Tab-separated table of C-alpha atoms in Angstrom:
chain	number	residue	atom	x	y	z
A	1	UNK	CA	146.191	2.805	169.409
A	2	UNK	CA	145.033	5.324	166.392
A	3	UNK	CA	142.563	2.345	165.239
A	4	UNK	CA	141.371	2.051	168.734
A	5	UNK	CA	137.578	2.327	168.795
A	6	UNK	CA	137.485	5.446	171.736
A	7	UNK	CA	133.828	6.490	172.036
A	8	UNK	CA	131.391	3.903	172.673
A	9	UNK	CA	129.376	1.402	170.732
A	10	UNK	CA	126.379	2.946	169.144
A	11	UNK	CA	124.548	-0.159	170.124
A	12	UNK	CA	120.415	0.381	169.483
A	13	UNK	CA	118.182	-0.880	172.184
A	14	UNK	CA	117.531	-4.046	173.699
A	15	UNK	CA	115.076	-5.876	172.128
A	16	UNK	CA	113.212	-9.192	172.798
A	17	UNK	CA	114.344	-12.712	170.985
A	18	UNK	CA	110.473	-12.593	169.350
A	19	UNK	CA	111.099	-8.193	168.068
A	20	UNK	CA	114.941	-9.444	166.932
A	21	UNK	CA	113.866	-12.044	164.756
A	22	UNK	CA	110.698	-9.331	163.366
A	23	UNK	CA	113.796	-6.840	162.694
A	24	UNK	CA	116.296	-9.660	161.206
A	25	UNK	CA	113.300	-10.886	158.700
A	26	UNK	CA	112.496	-7.652	157.754
A	27	UNK	CA	116.225	-6.338	157.332
A	28	UNK	CA	116.071	-10.112	155.248
A	29	UNK	CA	113.494	-8.726	152.719
A	30	UNK	CA	115.377	-5.892	150.977
A	31	UNK	CA	117.307	-8.734	149.066
A	32	UNK	CA	116.457	-9.404	145.830
A	33	UNK	CA	116.428	-13.544	146.417
A	34	UNK	CA	115.781	-15.415	143.403
A	35	UNK	CA	112.244	-16.671	143.797
A	36	UNK	CA	111.530	-13.099	143.377
A	37	UNK	CA	113.897	-11.939	140.263
A	38	UNK	CA	114.342	-13.109	136.779
A	39	UNK	CA	118.453	-13.784	137.095
A	40	UNK	CA	120.530	-13.596	133.576
A	41	UNK	CA	123.575	-12.984	135.773
A	42	UNK	CA	126.548	-15.578	135.724
A	43	UNK	CA	130.654	-15.359	135.404
A	44	UNK	CA	131.057	-18.271	137.337
A	45	UNK	CA	127.792	-18.565	139.847
A	46	UNK	CA	124.464	-19.296	137.997
A	47	UNK	CA	120.953	-20.005	138.869
A	48	UNK	CA	120.601	-23.740	137.895
A	49	UNK	CA	117.750	-25.890	139.090
A	50	UNK	CA	118.941	-27.848	142.306
A	51	UNK	CA	116.630	-30.713	142.371
A	52	UNK	CA	114.722	-31.339	146.231
A	53	UNK	CA	116.276	-35.000	146.145
A	54	UNK	CA	119.711	-32.593	147.204
A	55	UNK	CA	119.073	-30.972	150.100
A	56	UNK	CA	117.086	-33.835	151.380
A	57	UNK	CA	119.773	-36.176	151.155
A	58	UNK	CA	122.769	-33.800	152.610
A	59	UNK	CA	120.766	-32.975	154.923
A	60	UNK	CA	120.572	-35.879	156.206
A	61	UNK	CA	122.612	-35.821	160.337
A	62	UNK	CA	125.468	-38.877	158.772
A	63	UNK	CA	126.143	-36.532	156.426
A	64	UNK	CA	125.872	-33.210	157.325
A	65	UNK	CA	128.005	-33.254	160.614
A	66	UNK	CA	130.364	-35.787	158.938
A	67	UNK	CA	134.422	-34.589	159.650
A	68	UNK	CA	136.736	-35.552	157.286
A	69	UNK	CA	137.239	-39.697	157.229
A	70	UNK	CA	140.235	-39.899	159.599
A	71	UNK	CA	139.132	-43.491	160.538
A	72	UNK	CA	138.358	-45.279	157.529
A	73	UNK	CA	136.184	-48.285	159.802
A	74	UNK	CA	133.915	-45.487	161.085
A	75	UNK	CA	133.431	-43.885	157.931
A	76	UNK	CA	132.849	-46.062	155.097
A	77	UNK	CA	129.299	-43.711	153.666
A	78	UNK	CA	131.668	-40.343	153.309
A	79	UNK	CA	134.386	-42.126	152.031
A	80	UNK	CA	132.029	-44.125	149.416
A	81	UNK	CA	129.951	-40.333	148.789
A	82	UNK	CA	134.301	-39.273	148.176
A	83	UNK	CA	134.669	-42.456	145.346
A	84	UNK	CA	131.649	-41.916	143.441
A	85	UNK	CA	132.257	-38.454	142.849
A	86	UNK	CA	135.733	-38.806	141.746
A	87	UNK	CA	135.102	-41.757	139.510
A	88	UNK	CA	132.018	-39.082	138.044
A	89	UNK	CA	134.342	-36.635	137.669
A	90	UNK	CA	136.322	-38.526	136.268
A	91	UNK	CA	134.467	-40.056	133.670
A	92	UNK	CA	132.799	-35.751	132.955
A	93	UNK	CA	136.061	-34.737	132.301
A	94	UNK	CA	137.932	-37.437	130.996
A	95	UNK	CA	140.967	-37.342	133.328
A	96	UNK	CA	142.141	-40.282	134.680
A	97	UNK	CA	142.253	-39.305	138.629
A	98	UNK	CA	140.208	-36.139	140.926
A	99	UNK	CA	140.279	-34.995	144.960
A	100	UNK	CA	136.973	-34.482	147.043
A	101	UNK	CA	137.403	-31.170	145.567
A	102	UNK	CA	138.768	-27.798	146.641
A	103	UNK	CA	136.650	-24.849	147.748
A	104	UNK	CA	135.961	-23.081	144.862
A	105	UNK	CA	137.204	-22.640	140.841
A	106	UNK	CA	139.774	-19.925	141.758
A	107	UNK	CA	140.983	-21.571	144.294
A	108	UNK	CA	141.145	-25.078	141.951
A	109	UNK	CA	143.305	-23.179	139.312
A	110	UNK	CA	145.364	-21.507	141.753
A	111	UNK	CA	146.320	-24.486	143.050
A	112	UNK	CA	146.662	-26.266	139.310
A	113	UNK	CA	149.490	-23.408	138.890
A	114	UNK	CA	151.191	-24.213	142.592
A	115	UNK	CA	151.555	-27.459	141.070
A	116	UNK	CA	152.451	-26.888	137.792
A	117	UNK	CA	155.400	-24.513	138.983
A	118	UNK	CA	156.379	-26.971	141.552
A	119	UNK	CA	156.507	-29.788	138.984
A	120	UNK	CA	157.830	-28.341	136.121
A	121	UNK	CA	160.660	-26.306	138.123
A	122	UNK	CA	160.253	-23.624	136.149
A	123	UNK	CA	158.038	-20.135	136.876
A	124	UNK	CA	155.930	-18.346	134.738
A	125	UNK	CA	152.533	-19.126	133.718
A	126	UNK	CA	150.496	-18.213	130.633
A	127	UNK	CA	146.987	-17.141	130.692
A	128	UNK	CA	145.336	-18.152	127.774
A	129	UNK	CA	142.590	-15.697	126.528
A	130	UNK	CA	139.698	-14.416	129.129
A	131	UNK	CA	139.544	-16.283	132.180
A	132	UNK	CA	137.867	-15.479	135.020
A	133	UNK	CA	138.972	-12.268	136.686
A	134	UNK	CA	138.265	-13.193	139.862
A	135	UNK	CA	140.401	-16.292	139.040
A	136	UNK	CA	143.434	-14.838	138.511
A	137	UNK	CA	143.096	-13.073	141.157
A	138	UNK	CA	143.572	-15.992	143.429
A	139	UNK	CA	145.838	-17.128	141.346
A	140	UNK	CA	148.334	-14.041	141.825
A	141	UNK	CA	147.299	-14.305	145.798
A	142	UNK	CA	148.825	-17.843	145.799
A	143	UNK	CA	151.614	-17.711	143.785
A	144	UNK	CA	152.752	-14.216	144.969
A	145	UNK	CA	155.150	-15.658	147.298
A	146	UNK	CA	156.789	-17.858	144.400
A	147	UNK	CA	157.530	-15.192	142.660
A	148	UNK	CA	156.234	-16.409	139.797
A	149	UNK	CA	155.232	-14.152	136.460
A	150	UNK	CA	151.733	-14.486	135.211
A	151	UNK	CA	151.365	-13.340	130.980
A	152	UNK	CA	148.015	-12.399	130.093
A	153	UNK	CA	147.314	-12.426	126.706
A	154	UNK	CA	145.156	-10.484	123.985
A	155	UNK	CA	141.950	-11.559	123.117
A	156	UNK	CA	140.410	-8.647	121.041
A	157	UNK	CA	138.020	-11.227	119.178
A	158	UNK	CA	136.300	-12.674	122.508
A	159	UNK	CA	138.773	-15.770	122.382
A	160	UNK	CA	142.490	-16.282	122.912
A	161	UNK	CA	145.373	-14.497	120.220
A	162	UNK	CA	146.798	-17.847	118.723
A	163	UNK	CA	149.834	-16.035	117.632
A	164	UNK	CA	149.958	-13.506	120.798
A	165	UNK	CA	149.409	-17.202	123.018
A	166	UNK	CA	153.207	-18.336	120.780
A	167	UNK	CA	154.862	-15.279	121.561
A	168	UNK	CA	154.207	-15.602	125.352
A	169	UNK	CA	154.653	-19.427	125.936
A	170	UNK	CA	159.068	-19.963	126.085
A	171	UNK	CA	161.291	-22.518	127.222
A	172	UNK	CA	160.782	-21.124	130.838
A	173	UNK	CA	156.836	-21.556	131.455
A	174	UNK	CA	155.447	-24.033	133.500
A	175	UNK	CA	151.568	-24.098	132.555
A	176	UNK	CA	149.347	-22.480	130.114
A	177	UNK	CA	145.811	-21.886	131.542
A	178	UNK	CA	142.590	-21.713	129.173
A	179	UNK	CA	138.714	-21.659	130.177
A	180	UNK	CA	136.664	-23.108	128.570
A	181	UNK	CA	133.865	-21.900	127.337
A	182	UNK	CA	136.050	-18.438	128.818
A	183	UNK	CA	134.880	-16.029	130.952
A	184	UNK	CA	132.619	-14.381	128.138
A	185	UNK	CA	131.182	-17.716	126.652
A	186	UNK	CA	132.663	-18.379	124.237
A	187	UNK	CA	134.502	-21.557	122.556
A	188	UNK	CA	138.296	-21.853	122.316
A	189	UNK	CA	140.146	-23.093	120.137
A	190	UNK	CA	141.698	-25.702	122.529
A	191	UNK	CA	143.584	-28.554	120.298
A	192	UNK	CA	145.708	-25.816	118.643
A	193	UNK	CA	146.258	-24.215	122.344
A	194	UNK	CA	146.783	-27.940	124.008
A	195	UNK	CA	150.123	-27.836	121.121
A	196	UNK	CA	151.587	-24.750	121.548
A	197	UNK	CA	151.222	-25.024	125.428
A	198	UNK	CA	152.868	-28.809	125.219
A	199	UNK	CA	155.307	-27.590	122.353
A	200	UNK	CA	157.323	-26.384	124.956
A	201	UNK	CA	156.597	-28.664	127.777
A	202	UNK	CA	154.817	-26.766	129.552
A	203	UNK	CA	151.628	-28.128	131.756
A	204	UNK	CA	148.337	-28.024	130.018
A	205	UNK	CA	145.477	-26.292	132.956
A	206	UNK	CA	141.468	-26.335	131.994
A	207	UNK	CA	139.401	-24.543	133.692
A	208	UNK	CA	135.763	-26.094	132.941
A	209	UNK	CA	131.986	-25.227	133.452
A	210	UNK	CA	130.848	-28.994	134.218
A	211	UNK	CA	127.104	-28.426	132.708
A	212	UNK	CA	129.399	-27.534	129.392
A	213	UNK	CA	130.679	-31.054	128.896
A	214	UNK	CA	127.042	-32.506	128.438
A	215	UNK	CA	128.121	-31.224	124.888
A	216	UNK	CA	131.132	-30.234	124.465
A	217	UNK	CA	134.381	-32.920	124.608
A	218	UNK	CA	135.910	-33.193	127.368
A	219	UNK	CA	139.421	-31.738	127.604
A	220	UNK	CA	141.122	-34.779	128.839
A	221	UNK	CA	140.115	-35.718	124.879
A	222	UNK	CA	141.957	-32.700	124.195
A	223	UNK	CA	145.506	-33.105	126.043
A	224	UNK	CA	144.919	-31.820	129.445
A	225	UNK	CA	147.108	-32.074	132.028
A	226	UNK	CA	145.401	-30.709	134.891
A	227	UNK	CA	141.295	-29.682	134.551
A	228	UNK	CA	139.846	-27.468	136.872
A	229	UNK	CA	136.094	-25.985	137.439
A	230	UNK	CA	133.759	-23.962	140.096
A	231	UNK	CA	131.293	-27.074	140.792
A	232	UNK	CA	128.252	-24.509	142.172
A	233	UNK	CA	125.944	-25.728	138.732
A	234	UNK	CA	125.775	-29.420	139.900
A	235	UNK	CA	123.301	-28.956	142.778
A	236	UNK	CA	124.710	-26.074	144.504
A	237	UNK	CA	122.735	-23.322	145.354
A	238	UNK	CA	124.132	-19.440	145.078
A	239	UNK	CA	123.911	-18.765	148.241
A	240	UNK	CA	125.414	-15.095	147.839
A	241	UNK	CA	128.553	-16.631	146.645
A	242	UNK	CA	129.431	-20.051	148.498
A	243	UNK	CA	130.180	-22.379	149.931
A	244	UNK	CA	131.090	-23.827	146.470
A	245	UNK	CA	133.414	-26.328	144.825
A	246	UNK	CA	136.342	-26.397	143.446
A	247	UNK	CA	136.668	-29.338	140.696
A	248	UNK	CA	140.057	-30.737	140.274
A	249	UNK	CA	141.271	-33.729	138.372
A	250	UNK	CA	144.910	-34.761	136.674
A	251	UNK	CA	146.067	-37.079	134.631
A	252	UNK	CA	147.891	-40.165	136.243
A	253	UNK	CA	151.583	-39.150	136.344
A	254	UNK	CA	150.758	-36.123	138.323
A	255	UNK	CA	148.858	-38.002	140.741
A	256	UNK	CA	151.782	-37.838	144.054
A	257	UNK	CA	151.044	-34.185	143.436
A	258	UNK	CA	147.021	-33.607	143.888
A	259	UNK	CA	146.381	-31.534	146.929
A	260	UNK	CA	143.465	-32.039	149.145
A	261	UNK	CA	141.552	-35.869	149.612
A	262	UNK	CA	141.292	-38.877	147.921
A	263	UNK	CA	139.484	-42.021	148.551
A	264	UNK	CA	140.476	-45.641	147.157
A	265	UNK	CA	139.169	-48.961	147.040
A	266	UNK	CA	140.745	-52.015	149.524
A	267	UNK	CA	140.054	-55.519	150.049
A	268	UNK	CA	139.709	-55.933	154.019
A	269	UNK	CA	140.631	-59.337	155.788
A	270	UNK	CA	137.680	-60.844	155.386
A	271	UNK	CA	137.258	-59.702	151.694
A	272	UNK	CA	134.918	-57.374	151.624
A	273	UNK	CA	135.127	-54.265	150.006
A	274	UNK	CA	136.269	-51.148	151.649
A	275	UNK	CA	136.955	-47.505	150.974
A	276	UNK	CA	139.420	-45.793	152.949
A	277	UNK	CA	141.887	-42.823	151.991
A	278	UNK	CA	144.967	-42.653	150.244
A	279	UNK	CA	148.123	-41.094	148.919
A	280	UNK	CA	147.231	-37.948	151.432
A	281	UNK	CA	148.549	-34.783	150.897
A	282	UNK	CA	146.689	-32.926	153.037
A	283	UNK	CA	149.119	-30.969	155.756
A	284	UNK	CA	146.622	-32.169	158.869
A	285	UNK	CA	147.390	-35.960	157.504
A	286	UNK	CA	151.320	-36.322	156.916
A	287	UNK	CA	154.276	-33.601	158.135
A	288	UNK	CA	153.982	-30.545	156.573
A	289	UNK	CA	156.553	-29.735	154.289
A	290	UNK	CA	155.628	-32.605	152.738
A	291	UNK	CA	152.184	-31.912	151.994
A	292	UNK	CA	150.984	-30.212	148.596
A	293	UNK	CA	147.612	-28.678	150.217
A	294	UNK	CA	145.673	-27.405	153.204
A	295	UNK	CA	142.680	-27.684	151.874
A	296	UNK	CA	139.724	-28.829	154.782
A	297	UNK	CA	136.632	-30.672	155.269
A	298	UNK	CA	133.743	-28.321	154.444
A	299	UNK	CA	133.909	-28.969	151.399
A	300	UNK	CA	133.107	-32.305	151.620
A	301	UNK	CA	129.009	-31.437	152.201
A	302	UNK	CA	129.711	-29.734	148.858
A	303	UNK	CA	130.991	-32.342	147.254
A	304	UNK	CA	128.259	-34.467	148.007
A	305	UNK	CA	125.361	-32.494	146.903
A	306	UNK	CA	127.343	-32.389	143.308
A	307	UNK	CA	127.447	-36.241	143.190
A	308	UNK	CA	123.865	-36.266	143.954
A	309	UNK	CA	123.010	-34.570	141.539
A	310	UNK	CA	125.287	-36.276	139.276
A	311	UNK	CA	123.442	-39.649	140.172
A	312	UNK	CA	119.744	-37.842	139.595
A	313	UNK	CA	120.549	-36.747	136.367
A	314	UNK	CA	122.697	-39.129	134.903
A	315	UNK	CA	124.603	-38.523	131.701
A	316	UNK	CA	121.170	-38.286	129.394
A	317	UNK	CA	119.951	-35.592	132.264
A	318	UNK	CA	123.362	-33.819	132.032
A	319	UNK	CA	122.628	-33.579	128.437
A	320	UNK	CA	119.806	-32.639	128.359
A	321	UNK	CA	120.432	-29.339	130.657
A	322	UNK	CA	123.542	-28.392	128.859
A	323	UNK	CA	121.010	-28.850	125.849
A	324	UNK	CA	118.522	-26.467	127.202
A	325	UNK	CA	121.073	-24.143	128.260
A	326	UNK	CA	123.058	-23.618	124.500
A	327	UNK	CA	119.481	-23.110	122.932
A	328	UNK	CA	117.996	-21.023	125.186
A	329	UNK	CA	120.973	-18.272	125.276
A	330	UNK	CA	120.958	-18.531	121.899
A	331	UNK	CA	116.968	-18.130	120.843
A	332	UNK	CA	117.799	-14.623	123.497
A	333	UNK	CA	120.881	-13.793	122.319
A	334	UNK	CA	119.194	-13.920	118.917
A	335	UNK	CA	116.148	-11.906	120.088
A	336	UNK	CA	118.190	-8.819	121.877
A	337	UNK	CA	120.566	-8.348	118.618
A	338	UNK	CA	116.673	-7.605	116.618
A	339	UNK	CA	117.102	-4.777	119.133
A	340	UNK	CA	118.148	-0.850	118.129
A	341	UNK	CA	121.101	-0.594	118.859
A	342	UNK	CA	122.228	-3.686	120.559
A	343	UNK	CA	124.268	-6.046	119.307
A	344	UNK	CA	126.307	-9.857	119.971
A	345	UNK	CA	129.752	-8.228	121.003
A	346	UNK	CA	131.856	-10.711	119.626
A	347	UNK	CA	131.128	-13.355	116.250
A	348	UNK	CA	132.218	-16.329	117.844
A	349	UNK	CA	130.607	-19.858	119.074
A	350	UNK	CA	129.035	-19.791	122.736
A	351	UNK	CA	128.017	-22.309	125.165
A	352	UNK	CA	125.106	-20.261	127.826
A	353	UNK	CA	127.187	-17.075	128.448
A	354	UNK	CA	127.794	-14.216	125.718
A	355	UNK	CA	128.487	-10.384	125.743
A	356	UNK	CA	126.405	-7.381	124.161
A	357	UNK	CA	127.370	-3.568	123.191
A	358	UNK	CA	124.093	-1.631	124.553
A	359	UNK	CA	123.530	1.907	123.158
A	360	UNK	CA	122.873	3.007	126.701
A	361	UNK	CA	125.546	2.244	129.367
A	362	UNK	CA	124.630	-0.877	131.271
A	363	UNK	CA	124.709	1.211	135.155
A	364	UNK	CA	121.818	2.702	133.299
A	365	UNK	CA	119.902	-0.736	132.661
A	366	UNK	CA	121.183	-2.248	135.316
A	367	UNK	CA	119.494	0.251	137.675
A	368	UNK	CA	115.907	0.149	135.198
A	369	UNK	CA	114.976	-3.063	135.358
A	370	UNK	CA	116.495	-4.772	138.987
A	371	UNK	CA	114.088	-2.625	140.599
A	372	UNK	CA	111.153	-4.607	138.367
A	373	UNK	CA	112.537	-7.787	139.325
A	374	UNK	CA	114.852	-8.554	137.044
A	375	UNK	CA	119.022	-9.410	137.282
A	376	UNK	CA	119.979	-8.054	133.794
A	377	UNK	CA	123.416	-9.548	133.887
A	378	UNK	CA	127.712	-8.489	134.189
A	379	UNK	CA	129.068	-5.105	133.350
A	380	UNK	CA	132.201	-6.136	132.294
A	381	UNK	CA	133.425	-2.252	132.294
A	382	UNK	CA	133.959	-3.328	136.498
A	383	UNK	CA	136.706	-5.813	135.281
A	384	UNK	CA	139.587	-4.343	134.487
A	385	UNK	CA	141.296	-4.866	131.064
A	386	UNK	CA	138.117	-6.606	129.903
A	387	UNK	CA	136.466	-3.961	127.493
A	388	UNK	CA	133.254	-3.368	127.913
A	389	UNK	CA	129.484	-4.342	127.490
A	390	UNK	CA	126.362	-6.375	129.320
A	391	UNK	CA	127.499	-10.221	129.809
A	392	UNK	CA	124.533	-12.392	129.843
A	393	UNK	CA	123.879	-16.142	131.363
A	394	UNK	CA	121.463	-18.550	130.566
A	395	UNK	CA	120.009	-21.402	132.198
A	396	UNK	CA	117.904	-23.980	131.764
A	397	UNK	CA	115.604	-22.413	134.213
A	398	UNK	CA	114.718	-19.359	132.198
A	399	UNK	CA	111.350	-19.512	130.271
A	400	UNK	CA	110.940	-17.997	126.762
A	401	UNK	CA	108.643	-16.068	128.829
A	402	UNK	CA	110.807	-14.455	131.435
A	403	UNK	CA	113.240	-13.997	128.131
A	404	UNK	CA	110.366	-12.340	126.081
A	405	UNK	CA	110.191	-10.068	129.160
A	406	UNK	CA	114.064	-9.498	129.243
A	407	UNK	CA	113.926	-8.610	125.860
A	408	UNK	CA	110.786	-5.869	126.169
A	409	UNK	CA	111.969	-3.878	129.024
A	410	UNK	CA	115.442	-3.691	126.851
A	411	UNK	CA	113.154	-2.242	123.846
A	412	UNK	CA	112.265	0.629	126.112
A	413	UNK	CA	115.298	1.994	126.943
A	414	UNK	CA	115.872	2.822	123.643
């Protein structure tokens, strides 16, 4: 009773359809969209270019309205798309098998930690270095009923403190989680972290940015047991935070613990190749007590968008996008460092994101630049334990003119 509304609803006067549309249009125009603003925001969602063909293909009715392919005989197109996606993710990550996606990077990481807890029978997860704090919130939510202990390591230099990691990893550790590049955009020593994880029989979980794999060594080549990541950079628009795509791939020995859906190839009675769902672990498909996941259908469309994007870009295209991100971010970091009072916070190799120490509060920078339609980056002080500074992301879309304008505006603040 105490939370029930006792007064009348304060609704405005009724309007005609035309007036409602006009009103909604005026409200929507208050949003600062990326057709009219320059974005240096990152932290897990990036302003990458999405080829027009992606929208054209995923808008076809047979894809746009497709439901989970329970009946293989009438779902061959969807099942083939899933199979192609799985194949591309495996090639990109260097892993043995991939599922047909999770909800987003955060839920994928949380499912990976749950898988490790269940597989090893242990109850600790160690986070190596700065991992996306939003992902860690989801991990804590998922693992709370298991009473799992989540241990964090120091990262004063912008990457995992390996000595601290060694001290935190014990024979009770189910998994070691690292993000590569990490939350700050820096490159971690994943080879050393892998040795520390496997020295106690823990699973090694790596959270990736798929674009970075156009240049960086794939996790499968440095001993990752589980690879997760946010698939939004692969042809999925920012859309105010979703729907996105959770990448999830494993080594073969974990195939029966893999959450979600898996499409396989078979031969029908006429000798023709056909596709079917296999090793199903969704609670909608099998007994709930045997299920590893209740991941649902909606990410199928995002999986298709990523498949179309990867097919359009190819190996060379992905490498070129990654190279442009690398080169442009380093150009901008160099130019900002020349401004009096601004400097890079960490002396580490980075991919497309970097942290800048600023002579004025980041809140003031945002306040001054947003009216000029520049989104300057993320204020790290909003995350507990991540220090302060301005975290800037640079994608292939940012032009020299845009970056020089950003630098000039920062210079004018001093």
